[in-house]
Structures are given as structure tokens and as C-alpha cells.
């Protein structure tokens, strides 16, 4: 005799599957950073004895929403960068991968995108040269993407008046052509956050000549897609020149003194 299912089970609709929301960060770190002077590539310069790249990876991993960090390194340095990250502790919940980058930042970000698992739905793109961005800033970007924004950038109001000029060779006086309204301007930082499909589309459809795109959100703007700004943080500054290294060391010393790092 065949067992029959109960009417209650037959009438019940199966539970709808939940769509996983997984966030990964891509860190392009294939540049040399010549403005910092001779020496190791910028991402491998030490801050308080730890390479800047490790600080940047840890900054992404401190967000509980980030489960994977993809570092895009120079092709010749993939093995050594992977070993470097293996030697430095990261939160257990965060995995990392190291892949080879391209000639431009845009090519390197594409390589990072190609390395992401299929279940990643939100992507952060972060500068290795911004090693001290606080977790609250990372979380604010992720939350804005999860709330429906296809592209999000952290940014700060400008303290200085900005002049648009007609460029001249270095050292020559440059005629001013406009003074933008400062209240409408923001200094953009990273990580920039994206719906994965949006960022993929931008990299497939927008081609930037010369050095390629230095701002992924700008590529989304070129497609007419909306980009929103969330508050940035003063400690998310970019380490570009020797004086920035001094400032970064001071920030780390203050964090250690406050038991916040």
C-alpha cells in the first residue's frame, strides 16, 4: 500500500531560496609608486614594520561583510606576495587570493574581477596606497550598495578653493579658466563599492585611453549609471609622497596608544 502525503504538506508552498549576498574586495597593487622615491614597490613599503599592502588587506578584512580579498600583484611578484600575506595574520573569516595584474590599473581591476567566485554580488575596489581606512567607512560603502546603489564612493568635502587651469609645462605659470563652487566638490577616496554586474559592465563597455581608468566610479558615470557618495574619513588618505609616510606612521602610533589598532 502506497503511503500518501498529508494534505497539509501538499498544500504548503516550498520555502523560497534566499539569494546569498557575498562581498569581496579587489586591491590593485601592481604599480611602483615612483613619487615615493626609489625602493620597493609602493604597496610593499613598510609602515611600522609591516608592508602597506598588508595594512590595506587587513583594513578590508576588518569589515565583517568582506569574506574575500583579491590582491592583484605584478606578474613577477605573485608568489612572493602570496607568501607575504600568508605570513601575516588575517581574520579567520576572510580568505585571500593573489593574481597577476596588467599594464594599467584598469587591466588589473579586470583581472581581480575575473578571479571572483560566482557567488560574490558586491565588489569593493580599494587602493593599496590607502592602508588606514577605518572599518566604519568600508561598512558604509557596503551598506549603500546593499541598499540599492549600483556604485558608491566615500568622499570628503574640500578644505581648499580649487582652480581649473589651462595646463602648461611644469614650472610655467598656468592661466586660470574657472573657479568651481567648492561646496559642490568632494575629494574621492576608496574603497569604492559596486553591484558586481554594474562594475563588470563598466569594464566591458568603457575603454579609457592612455593609462586607463583611475576611477572605477567614473567608468559607471560614463555609462550614465548613478553614483552616490557616502562620508569618507580623514585617515583614508592616499600614501603617495614621503610626507604621507610620516603622517601614516603618526596615525598608527596614535591608534596603538589608544588600543584601537
Short mmCIF file of C-alpha atoms in Angstrom, two decimals:
data_model
loop_
_atom_site.label_atom_id
_atom_site.label_comp_id
_atom_site.label_asym_id
_atom_site.label_seq_id
_atom_site.Cartn_x
_atom_site.Cartn_y
_atom_site.Cartn_z
CA UNK A 1 0.00 0.00 0.00
CA UNK A 2 1.39 3.34 -1.05
CA UNK A 3 1.85 5.93 1.68
CA UNK A 4 0.04 9.15 0.90
CA UNK A 5 1.38 12.59 1.81
CA UNK A 6 -0.65 14.57 4.29
CA UNK A 7 -2.90 17.30 2.86
CA UNK A 8 -1.07 19.88 4.96
CA UNK A 9 2.28 19.04 3.33
CA UNK A 10 0.77 19.04 -0.17
CA UNK A 11 -0.78 22.47 0.32
CA UNK A 12 2.32 24.10 1.75
CA UNK A 13 4.44 26.06 -0.72
CA UNK A 14 8.15 25.22 -0.67
CA UNK A 15 10.29 27.86 1.05
CA UNK A 16 11.79 30.33 -1.41
CA UNK A 17 15.56 30.08 -1.51
CA UNK A 18 17.47 33.08 -0.18
CA UNK A 19 19.94 34.69 -2.54
CA UNK A 20 23.36 34.87 -0.86
CA UNK A 21 24.91 38.31 -0.59
CA UNK A 22 28.68 37.98 -0.51
CA UNK A 23 31.14 40.86 -0.62
CA UNK A 24 34.71 40.74 -1.90
CA UNK A 25 37.41 43.40 -2.17
CA UNK A 26 39.81 43.80 -5.09
CA UNK A 27 43.10 45.58 -4.35
CA UNK A 28 45.12 46.51 -7.46
CA UNK A 29 48.74 46.62 -6.27
CA UNK A 30 50.78 46.26 -9.44
CA UNK A 31 52.12 49.84 -9.58
CA UNK A 32 55.53 51.02 -8.40
CA UNK A 33 54.58 54.44 -6.95
CA UNK A 34 57.55 56.43 -8.25
CA UNK A 35 56.59 59.57 -6.30
CA UNK A 36 57.59 57.82 -3.08
CA UNK A 37 61.14 57.67 -4.38
CA UNK A 38 63.44 54.72 -5.12
CA UNK A 39 62.98 51.42 -3.38
CA UNK A 40 60.42 48.65 -3.17
CA UNK A 41 57.07 48.96 -4.98
CA UNK A 42 54.78 51.34 -3.11
CA UNK A 43 52.44 48.63 -1.85
CA UNK A 44 55.39 46.83 -0.20
CA UNK A 45 56.80 49.87 1.62
CA UNK A 46 56.77 49.31 5.36
CA UNK A 47 54.57 51.16 7.84
CA UNK A 48 55.63 50.43 11.43
CA UNK A 49 57.46 47.37 10.14
CA UNK A 50 54.52 45.94 8.19
CA UNK A 51 54.11 46.31 4.40
CA UNK A 52 51.50 48.85 3.36
CA UNK A 53 49.70 46.17 1.34
CA UNK A 54 49.17 44.05 4.46
CA UNK A 55 47.66 47.06 6.25
CA UNK A 56 45.32 47.61 3.27
CA UNK A 57 44.23 43.95 3.17
CA UNK A 58 43.61 43.99 6.92
CA UNK A 59 41.58 47.20 6.54
CA UNK A 60 39.22 45.39 4.15
CA UNK A 61 39.14 42.24 6.30
CA UNK A 62 38.10 44.20 9.39
CA UNK A 63 34.67 44.65 7.83
CA UNK A 64 32.66 41.61 8.84
CA UNK A 65 30.88 41.78 5.48
CA UNK A 66 34.08 41.15 3.48
CA UNK A 67 34.75 37.42 3.10
CA UNK A 68 37.37 37.54 0.33
CA UNK A 69 40.20 39.90 -0.63
CA UNK A 70 41.78 39.57 -4.08
CA UNK A 71 45.20 41.22 -4.39
CA UNK A 72 46.34 41.98 -7.93
CA UNK A 73 50.15 41.97 -7.94
CA UNK A 74 52.85 42.37 -10.59
CA UNK A 75 53.11 39.11 -12.52
CA UNK A 76 56.68 38.52 -11.31
CA UNK A 77 55.68 39.03 -7.67
CA UNK A 78 52.57 36.85 -7.33
CA UNK A 79 54.36 34.07 -5.44
CA UNK A 80 56.19 36.42 -3.08
CA UNK A 81 53.07 38.49 -2.36
CA UNK A 82 51.09 35.33 -1.62
CA UNK A 83 53.81 34.24 0.81
CA UNK A 84 53.81 37.71 2.38
CA UNK A 85 50.09 37.55 3.12
CA UNK A 86 50.40 34.01 4.44
CA UNK A 87 52.98 35.27 6.94
CA UNK A 88 50.69 37.99 8.32
CA UNK A 89 47.57 37.21 10.31
CA UNK A 90 44.15 38.00 8.83
CA UNK A 91 40.73 37.35 10.40
CA UNK A 92 39.81 33.67 10.01
CA UNK A 93 36.55 34.56 8.25
CA UNK A 94 38.45 36.29 5.41
CA UNK A 95 40.10 34.41 2.55
CA UNK A 96 42.55 35.96 0.11
CA UNK A 97 43.77 35.31 -3.40
CA UNK A 98 46.71 36.79 -5.31
CA UNK A 99 46.54 37.11 -9.09
CA UNK A 100 48.71 38.73 -11.75
CA UNK A 101 47.85 42.25 -12.88
CA UNK A 102 48.17 44.06 -16.18
CA UNK A 103 49.95 47.10 -17.57
CA UNK A 104 47.31 49.56 -16.32
CA UNK A 105 45.16 49.84 -13.24
CA UNK A 106 42.08 49.15 -15.36
CA UNK A 107 43.57 45.87 -16.60
CA UNK A 108 44.49 44.91 -13.04
CA UNK A 109 40.98 45.54 -11.73
CA UNK A 110 39.61 43.40 -14.57
CA UNK A 111 41.98 40.61 -13.53
CA UNK A 112 40.68 40.89 -9.99
CA UNK A 113 37.09 40.71 -11.21
CA UNK A 114 37.87 37.61 -13.24
CA UNK A 115 39.19 35.90 -10.09
CA UNK A 116 35.99 36.35 -8.07
CA UNK A 117 33.76 33.35 -7.29
CA UNK A 118 30.30 33.35 -8.85
CA UNK A 119 28.53 33.94 -5.54
CA UNK A 120 30.10 37.38 -4.97
CA UNK A 121 27.43 40.03 -5.51
CA UNK A 122 29.11 43.16 -4.13
CA UNK A 123 32.63 44.25 -5.08
CA UNK A 124 34.88 46.80 -3.41
CA UNK A 125 37.83 48.27 -5.29
CA UNK A 126 40.43 49.64 -2.90
CA UNK A 127 43.79 51.36 -3.32
CA UNK A 128 46.71 49.55 -1.70
CA UNK A 129 48.06 53.04 -1.01
CA UNK A 130 45.15 53.77 1.38
CA UNK A 131 46.21 51.41 4.16
CA UNK A 132 44.44 53.07 7.09
CA UNK A 133 40.80 53.37 6.01
CA UNK A 134 38.59 52.63 9.05
CA UNK A 135 36.16 49.70 9.04
CA UNK A 136 33.22 52.08 9.56
CA UNK A 137 33.94 53.69 6.19
CA UNK A 138 34.17 50.28 4.48
CA UNK A 139 30.88 49.24 6.07
CA UNK A 140 29.14 52.46 4.99
CA UNK A 141 30.07 51.80 1.36
CA UNK A 142 28.87 48.19 1.51
CA UNK A 143 25.59 49.16 3.18
CA UNK A 144 24.85 51.73 0.47
CA UNK A 145 25.38 49.11 -2.26
CA UNK A 146 23.18 46.63 -0.40
CA UNK A 147 20.52 49.34 -0.13
CA UNK A 148 20.34 49.53 -3.93
CA UNK A 149 23.02 51.95 -5.14
CA UNK A 150 24.89 50.44 -8.11
CA UNK A 151 28.05 52.46 -7.43
CA UNK A 152 29.21 54.13 -4.20
CA UNK A 153 32.24 56.25 -3.33
CA UNK A 154 33.42 57.58 0.04
CA UNK A 155 34.44 61.21 -0.16
CA UNK A 156 35.28 64.31 1.89
CA UNK A 157 34.41 67.99 1.37
CA UNK A 158 37.34 70.09 0.17
CA UNK A 159 39.11 72.41 2.59
CA UNK A 160 40.81 74.45 -0.15
CA UNK A 161 39.46 76.52 -3.01
CA UNK A 162 40.06 74.77 -6.35
CA UNK A 163 41.05 76.44 -9.61
CA UNK A 164 40.63 74.95 -13.08
CA UNK A 165 43.58 75.94 -15.24
CA UNK A 166 44.83 75.73 -18.79
CA UNK A 167 47.76 73.31 -18.28
CA UNK A 168 51.28 74.39 -19.15
CA UNK A 169 54.65 72.59 -18.98
CA UNK A 170 55.96 72.04 -15.46
CA UNK A 171 57.12 75.25 -13.81
CA UNK A 172 55.33 77.63 -16.17
CA UNK A 173 52.51 79.91 -14.98
CA UNK A 174 49.08 78.43 -15.79
CA UNK A 175 46.12 80.67 -16.69
CA UNK A 176 43.02 80.15 -14.53
CA UNK A 177 39.90 79.37 -16.58
CA UNK A 178 37.34 78.73 -13.81
CA UNK A 179 36.79 78.52 -10.05
CA UNK A 180 34.37 75.67 -9.27
CA UNK A 181 31.95 76.11 -6.38
CA UNK A 182 33.75 74.40 -3.51
CA UNK A 183 30.54 73.36 -1.72
CA UNK A 184 29.70 71.10 -4.68
CA UNK A 185 33.09 69.35 -4.78
CA UNK A 186 34.27 66.23 -2.95
CA UNK A 187 37.64 64.52 -2.70
CA UNK A 188 37.01 60.87 -3.54
CA UNK A 189 38.59 58.01 -1.61
CA UNK A 190 38.38 54.23 -1.65
CA UNK A 191 37.08 51.59 -1.25
CA UNK A 192 34.58 52.26 -3.99
CA UNK A 193 31.70 49.80 -3.91
CA UNK A 194 29.68 48.31 -6.74
CA UNK A 195 26.99 45.89 -7.63
CA UNK A 196 29.08 43.24 -9.37
CA UNK A 197 27.11 43.30 -12.62
CA UNK A 198 27.45 47.09 -12.79
CA UNK A 199 31.22 47.03 -12.38
CA UNK A 200 31.59 44.21 -14.89
CA UNK A 201 29.53 46.12 -17.44
CA UNK A 202 31.63 49.26 -16.92
CA UNK A 203 34.86 47.37 -17.54
CA UNK A 204 33.45 45.65 -20.62
CA UNK A 205 31.94 48.73 -22.24
CA UNK A 206 34.17 51.67 -21.24
CA UNK A 207 37.60 51.90 -22.76
CA UNK A 208 39.93 54.58 -21.41
CA UNK A 209 42.97 55.58 -23.44
CA UNK A 210 46.46 56.20 -22.08
CA UNK A 211 46.97 54.85 -18.57
CA UNK A 212 43.43 53.51 -18.40
CA UNK A 213 40.78 54.29 -15.80
CA UNK A 214 42.00 55.52 -12.43
CA UNK A 215 38.47 55.75 -11.01
CA UNK A 216 36.02 52.89 -11.44
CA UNK A 217 33.04 55.02 -10.43
CA UNK A 218 33.90 57.39 -13.28
CA UNK A 219 33.51 54.49 -15.69
CA UNK A 220 30.00 53.93 -14.34
CA UNK A 221 29.26 57.64 -14.81
CA UNK A 222 30.39 57.33 -18.43
CA UNK A 223 27.61 54.78 -18.91
CA UNK A 224 25.05 57.13 -17.39
CA UNK A 225 24.70 55.00 -14.25
CA UNK A 226 24.04 56.67 -10.89
CA UNK A 227 26.90 57.02 -8.42
CA UNK A 228 26.30 58.10 -4.81
CA UNK A 229 28.67 59.49 -2.19
CA UNK A 230 28.91 58.44 1.46
CA UNK A 231 31.08 60.19 4.07
CA UNK A 232 34.76 59.36 3.83
CA UNK A 233 37.35 59.62 6.59
CA UNK A 234 40.46 61.73 7.08
CA UNK A 235 42.53 58.60 7.82
CA UNK A 236 41.66 57.08 4.43
CA UNK A 237 44.25 59.36 2.79
CA UNK A 238 46.45 58.07 -0.02
CA UNK A 239 50.13 57.46 0.72
CA UNK A 240 51.77 58.99 -2.32
CA UNK A 241 54.74 61.07 -1.18
CA UNK A 242 57.37 60.68 1.57
CA UNK A 243 55.49 63.11 3.85
CA UNK A 244 52.43 60.82 3.66
CA UNK A 245 54.52 58.01 5.14
CA UNK A 246 55.31 60.24 8.12
CA UNK A 247 51.60 61.01 8.59
CA UNK A 248 50.67 57.32 8.29
CA UNK A 249 53.23 56.39 10.96
CA UNK A 250 51.74 59.06 13.24
CA UNK A 251 48.22 57.67 12.74
CA UNK A 252 49.39 54.15 13.56
CA UNK A 253 51.20 55.39 16.68
CA UNK A 254 48.04 57.15 17.86
CA UNK A 255 45.96 54.02 17.23
CA UNK A 256 48.37 51.89 19.23
CA UNK A 257 48.32 54.42 22.06
CA UNK A 258 44.52 54.30 22.10
CA UNK A 259 44.41 50.49 21.86
CA UNK A 260 42.32 50.91 18.71
CA UNK A 261 44.56 49.03 16.32
#
